[in-house]
Tab-separated table of C-alpha atoms in Angstrom:
chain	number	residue	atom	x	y	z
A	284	UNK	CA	125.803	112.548	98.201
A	285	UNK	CA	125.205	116.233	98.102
A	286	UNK	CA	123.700	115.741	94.353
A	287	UNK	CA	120.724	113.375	95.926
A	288	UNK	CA	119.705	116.729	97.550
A	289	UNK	CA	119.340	118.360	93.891
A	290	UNK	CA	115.498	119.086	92.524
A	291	UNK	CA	115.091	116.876	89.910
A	292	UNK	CA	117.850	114.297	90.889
A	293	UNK	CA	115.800	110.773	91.338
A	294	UNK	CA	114.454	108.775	88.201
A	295	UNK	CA	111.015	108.912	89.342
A	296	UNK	CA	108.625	111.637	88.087
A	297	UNK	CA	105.099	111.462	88.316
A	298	UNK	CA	102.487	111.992	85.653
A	299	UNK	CA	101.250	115.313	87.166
A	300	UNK	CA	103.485	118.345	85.209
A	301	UNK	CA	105.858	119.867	87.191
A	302	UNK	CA	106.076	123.564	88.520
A	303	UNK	CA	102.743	124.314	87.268
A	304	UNK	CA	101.039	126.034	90.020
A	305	UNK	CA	104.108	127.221	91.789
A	306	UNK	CA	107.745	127.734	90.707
A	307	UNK	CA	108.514	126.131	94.080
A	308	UNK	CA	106.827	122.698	94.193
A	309	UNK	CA	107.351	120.443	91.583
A	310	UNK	CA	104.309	118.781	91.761
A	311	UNK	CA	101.971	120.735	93.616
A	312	UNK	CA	98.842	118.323	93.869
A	313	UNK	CA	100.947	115.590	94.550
A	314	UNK	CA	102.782	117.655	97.662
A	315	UNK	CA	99.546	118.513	98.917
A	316	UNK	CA	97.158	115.607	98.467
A	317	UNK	CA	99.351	114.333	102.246
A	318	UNK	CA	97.191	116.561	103.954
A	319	UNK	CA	95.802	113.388	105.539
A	320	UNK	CA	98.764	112.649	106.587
A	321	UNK	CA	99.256	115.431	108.610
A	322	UNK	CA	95.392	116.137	110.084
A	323	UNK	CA	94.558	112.662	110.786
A	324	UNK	CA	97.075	111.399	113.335
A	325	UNK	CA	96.930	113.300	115.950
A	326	UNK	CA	92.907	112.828	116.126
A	327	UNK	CA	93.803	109.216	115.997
A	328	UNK	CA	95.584	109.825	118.935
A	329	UNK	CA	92.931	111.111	120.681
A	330	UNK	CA	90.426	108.211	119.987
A	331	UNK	CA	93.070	105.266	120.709
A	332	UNK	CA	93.960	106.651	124.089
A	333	UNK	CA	91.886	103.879	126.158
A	334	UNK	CA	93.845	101.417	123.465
A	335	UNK	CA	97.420	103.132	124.849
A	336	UNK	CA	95.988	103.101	128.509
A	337	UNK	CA	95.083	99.139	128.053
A	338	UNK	CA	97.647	98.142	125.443
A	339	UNK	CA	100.719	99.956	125.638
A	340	UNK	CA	101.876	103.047	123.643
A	341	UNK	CA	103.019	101.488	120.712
A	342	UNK	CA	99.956	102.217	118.718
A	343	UNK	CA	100.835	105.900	119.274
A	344	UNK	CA	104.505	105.661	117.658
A	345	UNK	CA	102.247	104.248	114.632
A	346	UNK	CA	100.524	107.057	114.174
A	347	UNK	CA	103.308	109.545	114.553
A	348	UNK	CA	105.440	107.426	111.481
A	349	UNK	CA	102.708	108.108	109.296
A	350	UNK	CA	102.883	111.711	109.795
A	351	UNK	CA	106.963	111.063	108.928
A	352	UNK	CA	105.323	108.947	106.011
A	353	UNK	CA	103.441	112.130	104.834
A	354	UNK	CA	106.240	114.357	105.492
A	355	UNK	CA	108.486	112.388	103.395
A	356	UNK	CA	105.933	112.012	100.933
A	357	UNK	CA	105.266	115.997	100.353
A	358	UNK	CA	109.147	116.307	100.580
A	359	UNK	CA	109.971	114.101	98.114
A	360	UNK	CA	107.083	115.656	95.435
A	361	UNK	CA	107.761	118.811	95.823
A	362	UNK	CA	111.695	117.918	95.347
A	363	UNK	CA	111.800	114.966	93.398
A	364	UNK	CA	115.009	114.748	94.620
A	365	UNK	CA	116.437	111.112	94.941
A	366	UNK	CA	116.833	111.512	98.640
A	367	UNK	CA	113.636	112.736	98.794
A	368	UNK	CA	112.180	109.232	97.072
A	369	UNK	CA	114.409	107.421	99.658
A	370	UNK	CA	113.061	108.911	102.657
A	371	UNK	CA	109.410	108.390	101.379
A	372	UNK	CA	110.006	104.444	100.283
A	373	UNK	CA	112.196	103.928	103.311
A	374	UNK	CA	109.162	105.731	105.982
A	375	UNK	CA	106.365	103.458	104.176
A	376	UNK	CA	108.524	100.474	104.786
A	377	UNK	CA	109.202	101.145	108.657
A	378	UNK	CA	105.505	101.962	109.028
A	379	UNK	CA	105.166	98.591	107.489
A	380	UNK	CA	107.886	97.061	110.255
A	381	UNK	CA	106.453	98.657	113.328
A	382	UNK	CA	103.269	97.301	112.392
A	383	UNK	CA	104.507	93.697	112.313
A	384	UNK	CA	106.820	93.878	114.945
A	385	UNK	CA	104.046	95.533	117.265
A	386	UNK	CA	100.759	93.003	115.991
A	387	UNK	CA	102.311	89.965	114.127
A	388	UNK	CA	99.853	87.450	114.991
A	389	UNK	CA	101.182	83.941	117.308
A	390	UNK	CA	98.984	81.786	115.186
A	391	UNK	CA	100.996	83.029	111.967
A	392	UNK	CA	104.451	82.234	113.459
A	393	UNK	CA	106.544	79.448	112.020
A	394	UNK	CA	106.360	76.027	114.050
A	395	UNK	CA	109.723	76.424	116.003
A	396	UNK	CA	108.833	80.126	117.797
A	397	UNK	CA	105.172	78.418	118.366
A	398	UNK	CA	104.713	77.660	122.043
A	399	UNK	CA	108.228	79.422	123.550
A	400	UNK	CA	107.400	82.043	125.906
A	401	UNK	CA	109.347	84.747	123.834
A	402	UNK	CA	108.869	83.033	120.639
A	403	UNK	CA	106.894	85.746	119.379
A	404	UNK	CA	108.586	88.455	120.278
A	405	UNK	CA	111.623	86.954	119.334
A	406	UNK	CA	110.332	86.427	115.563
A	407	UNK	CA	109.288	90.185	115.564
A	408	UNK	CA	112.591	91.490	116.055
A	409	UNK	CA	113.671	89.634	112.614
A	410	UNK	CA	111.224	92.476	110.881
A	411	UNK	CA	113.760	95.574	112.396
A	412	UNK	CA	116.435	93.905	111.460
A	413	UNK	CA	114.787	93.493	108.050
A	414	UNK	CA	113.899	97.151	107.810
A	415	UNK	CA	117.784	98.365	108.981
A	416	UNK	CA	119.050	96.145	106.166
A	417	UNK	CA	116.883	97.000	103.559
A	418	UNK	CA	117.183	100.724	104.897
A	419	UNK	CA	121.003	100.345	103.875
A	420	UNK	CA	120.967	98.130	100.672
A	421	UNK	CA	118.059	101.178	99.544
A	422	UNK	CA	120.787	103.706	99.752
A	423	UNK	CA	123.337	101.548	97.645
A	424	UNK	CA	120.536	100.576	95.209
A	425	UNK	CA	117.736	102.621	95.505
A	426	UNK	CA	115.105	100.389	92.866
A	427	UNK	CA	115.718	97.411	96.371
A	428	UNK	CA	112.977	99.725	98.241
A	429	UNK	CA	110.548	99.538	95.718
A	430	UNK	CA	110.929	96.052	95.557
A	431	UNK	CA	110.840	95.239	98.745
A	432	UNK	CA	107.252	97.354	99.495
A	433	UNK	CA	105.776	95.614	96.445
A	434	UNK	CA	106.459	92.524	97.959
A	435	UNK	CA	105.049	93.539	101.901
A	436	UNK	CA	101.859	93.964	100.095
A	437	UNK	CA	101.442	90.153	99.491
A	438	UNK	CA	101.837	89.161	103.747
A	439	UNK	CA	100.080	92.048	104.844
A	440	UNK	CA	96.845	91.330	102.710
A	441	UNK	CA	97.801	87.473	103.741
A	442	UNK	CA	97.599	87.994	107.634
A	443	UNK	CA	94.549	90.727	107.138
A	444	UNK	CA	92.823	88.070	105.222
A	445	UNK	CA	93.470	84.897	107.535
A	446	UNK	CA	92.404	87.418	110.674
A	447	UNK	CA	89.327	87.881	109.025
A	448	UNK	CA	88.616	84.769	107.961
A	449	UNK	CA	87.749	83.191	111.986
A	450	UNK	CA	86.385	86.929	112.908
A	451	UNK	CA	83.053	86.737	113.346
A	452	UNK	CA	82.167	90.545	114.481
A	453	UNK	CA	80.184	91.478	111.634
A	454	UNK	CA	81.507	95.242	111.719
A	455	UNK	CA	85.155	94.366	111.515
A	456	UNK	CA	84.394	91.976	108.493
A	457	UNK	CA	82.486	94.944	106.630
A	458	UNK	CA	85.937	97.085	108.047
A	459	UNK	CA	88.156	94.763	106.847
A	460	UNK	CA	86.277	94.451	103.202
A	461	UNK	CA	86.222	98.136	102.767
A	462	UNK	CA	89.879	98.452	103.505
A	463	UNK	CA	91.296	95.862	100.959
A	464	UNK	CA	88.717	97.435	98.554
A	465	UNK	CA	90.520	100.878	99.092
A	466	UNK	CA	93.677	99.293	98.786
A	467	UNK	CA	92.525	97.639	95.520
A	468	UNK	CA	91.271	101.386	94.205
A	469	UNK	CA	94.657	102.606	95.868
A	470	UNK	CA	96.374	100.333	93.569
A	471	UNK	CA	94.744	100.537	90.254
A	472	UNK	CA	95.394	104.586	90.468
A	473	UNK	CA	99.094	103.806	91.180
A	474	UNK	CA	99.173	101.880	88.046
A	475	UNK	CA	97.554	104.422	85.866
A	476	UNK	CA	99.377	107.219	86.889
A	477	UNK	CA	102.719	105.245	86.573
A	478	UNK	CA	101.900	103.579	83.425
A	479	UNK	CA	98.907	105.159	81.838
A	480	UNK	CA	100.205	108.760	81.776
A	481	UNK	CA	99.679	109.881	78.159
A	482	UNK	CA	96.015	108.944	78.535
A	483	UNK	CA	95.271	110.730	81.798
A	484	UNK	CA	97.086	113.939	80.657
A	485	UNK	CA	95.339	113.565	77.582
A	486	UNK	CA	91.555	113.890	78.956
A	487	UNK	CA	93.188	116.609	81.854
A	488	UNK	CA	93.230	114.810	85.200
A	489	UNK	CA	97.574	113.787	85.870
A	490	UNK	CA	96.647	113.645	89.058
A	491	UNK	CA	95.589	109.904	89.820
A	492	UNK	CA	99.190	109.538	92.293
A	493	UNK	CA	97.676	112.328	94.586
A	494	UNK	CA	94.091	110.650	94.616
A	495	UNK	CA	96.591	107.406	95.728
A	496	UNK	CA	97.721	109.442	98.518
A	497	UNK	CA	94.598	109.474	99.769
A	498	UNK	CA	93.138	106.002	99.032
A	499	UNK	CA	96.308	104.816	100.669
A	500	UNK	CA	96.227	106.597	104.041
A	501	UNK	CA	92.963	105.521	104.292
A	502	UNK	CA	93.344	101.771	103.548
A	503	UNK	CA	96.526	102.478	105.650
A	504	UNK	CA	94.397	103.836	108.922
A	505	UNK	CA	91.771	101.379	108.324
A	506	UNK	CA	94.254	98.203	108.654
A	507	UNK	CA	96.223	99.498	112.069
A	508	UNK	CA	92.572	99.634	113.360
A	509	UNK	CA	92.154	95.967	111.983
A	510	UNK	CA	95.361	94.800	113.185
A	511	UNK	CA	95.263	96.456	116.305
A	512	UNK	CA	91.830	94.930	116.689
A	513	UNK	CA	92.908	91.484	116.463
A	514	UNK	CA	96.458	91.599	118.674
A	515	UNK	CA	93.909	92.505	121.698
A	516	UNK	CA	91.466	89.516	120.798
A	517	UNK	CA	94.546	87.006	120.167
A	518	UNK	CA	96.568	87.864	122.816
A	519	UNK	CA	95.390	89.884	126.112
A	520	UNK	CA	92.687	87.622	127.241
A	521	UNK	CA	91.395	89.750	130.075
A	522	UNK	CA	90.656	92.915	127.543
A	523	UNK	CA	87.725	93.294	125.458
A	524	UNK	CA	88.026	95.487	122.153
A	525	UNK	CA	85.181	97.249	120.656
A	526	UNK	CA	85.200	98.718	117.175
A	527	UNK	CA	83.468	101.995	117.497
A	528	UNK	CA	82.871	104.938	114.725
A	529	UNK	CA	83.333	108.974	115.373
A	530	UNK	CA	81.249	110.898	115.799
A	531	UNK	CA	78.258	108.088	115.334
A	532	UNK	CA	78.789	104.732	116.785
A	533	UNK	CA	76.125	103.340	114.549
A	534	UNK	CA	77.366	104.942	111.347
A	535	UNK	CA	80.131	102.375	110.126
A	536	UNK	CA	81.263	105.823	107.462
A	537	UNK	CA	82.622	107.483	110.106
A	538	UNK	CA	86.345	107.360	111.351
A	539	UNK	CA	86.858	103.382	112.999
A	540	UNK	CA	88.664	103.154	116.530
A	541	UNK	CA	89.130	100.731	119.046
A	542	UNK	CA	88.052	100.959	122.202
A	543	UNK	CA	89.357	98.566	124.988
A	544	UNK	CA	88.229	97.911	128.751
A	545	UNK	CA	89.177	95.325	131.123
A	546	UNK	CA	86.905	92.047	130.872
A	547	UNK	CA	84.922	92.684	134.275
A	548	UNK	CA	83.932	96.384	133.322
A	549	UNK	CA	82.466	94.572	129.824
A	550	UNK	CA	80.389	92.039	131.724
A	551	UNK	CA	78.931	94.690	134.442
A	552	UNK	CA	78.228	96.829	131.600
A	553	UNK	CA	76.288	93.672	130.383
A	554	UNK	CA	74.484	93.603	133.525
């Protein structure tokens, strides 16, 4: 166990060269391009607390595992120890968990937890237990986590898509575009770095998995807002969510929130 803790011990190393701008951090750009990680949060925090007020805290705990996600992340690149890469797969894939647990839509269920009063619930625990096991089988075989995220990607894209599909609030559908677009740019710099290195490091730029760090948190951000979005409209029929943008509402570039309020304050405010 102890040798999982060793600098240098997992498989995985990135395309950016190691120890090159300090003899302490393996892979310096790569450690630091989580800054997002880290700054983001705790403003997101600050904008969803009507959502917490109307909604419960849950969204909170969210946003608090993606600053473990980023903390893992930096810990991990700056180690590239093997326990290190497990705590970074394993705190994408609870993220991933809470998220479904917390916002898995009723319409999406399977026919037999349709309809039963704690049907939904119900079907949400099956995602912890999902996470505990894969959390364990990821420590016997650590290539199961990478698996397993590869495949999340598929569902999560699936429910985003079928949400948008009957939405007809014309901001979240330009939202939701711009957020599978990121992923999409997310994505194809994954794949170069991973599998493209030679030609990257040839023209000077090994640095394509940090510029994934930060396509990913914010195609990350961008679908809680989506997803938390869409549990209020499907199921809390007396709240009304508003997508709004900070610092200018009617500047759909600036950071996305939701804002809820009880249906009688929205139609007096329509008054």
């Amino acid at each position: 166990m102890w040798s999982h803790l060793h600098p240098g011990s997992s498989p995985i190393d990135w395309c950016e060269e190691n120890y090159t701008f300090s003899p302490h951090i393996a892979e310096f750009i790569n450690t630091m391009s989580n800054f997002l990680f880290f700054i983001m949060p705790p403003f997101l925090m600050y904008l969803h607390r009507d959502y917490a007020r109307h909604c419960g805290q849950g969204i909170h705990f969210i946003w608090l595992l993606l600053m473990v996600v980023g903390a893992c992340s930096a810990y991990f690149h700056a180690t590239l120890s093997l326990l290190g890469q497990l705590l970074d797969e394993l705190a994408i894939l609870w993220v991933v968990m809470a998220c479904f647990w917390l916002w898995y839509p009723e319409s999406a269920l399977p026919a037999r937890w349709k309809g039963q009063p704690s049907g939904r619930r119900k079907f949400s625990n099956i995602f912890i237990v999902f996470a505990f096991v894969v959390s364990f089988l990821g420590f016997v075989q650590p290539a199961v986590n990478a698996f397993c995220l590869m495949l999340l990607l598929f569902p999560t894209l699936l429910l985003m898509g079928l949400q948008l599909k009957i939405e007809k609030d014309l901001r979240i559908l330009n939202l939701g575009q711009r957020s599978i677009g990121i992923i999409g740019l997310a994505l194809t710099a994954w794949v170069n770095d991973r599998f493209l290195c030679s030609y990257w490091a040839g023209v000077g730029f090994p640095y394509l998995h940090g510029v994934w760090h930060i396509l990913i948190f914010l195609s990350s951000y961008t679908s809680i807002v989506l997803f938390a979005y869409c549990d209020v409209v499907n199921h809390m029929p007396t709240k009304v969510p508003k997508l709004r943008y900070y610092p200018y509402n009617s500047c759909e570039l600036g950071i996305p929130y939701v804002f809820v309020m009880d249906k009688e304050e929205a139609s007096k405010e329509k008054i």
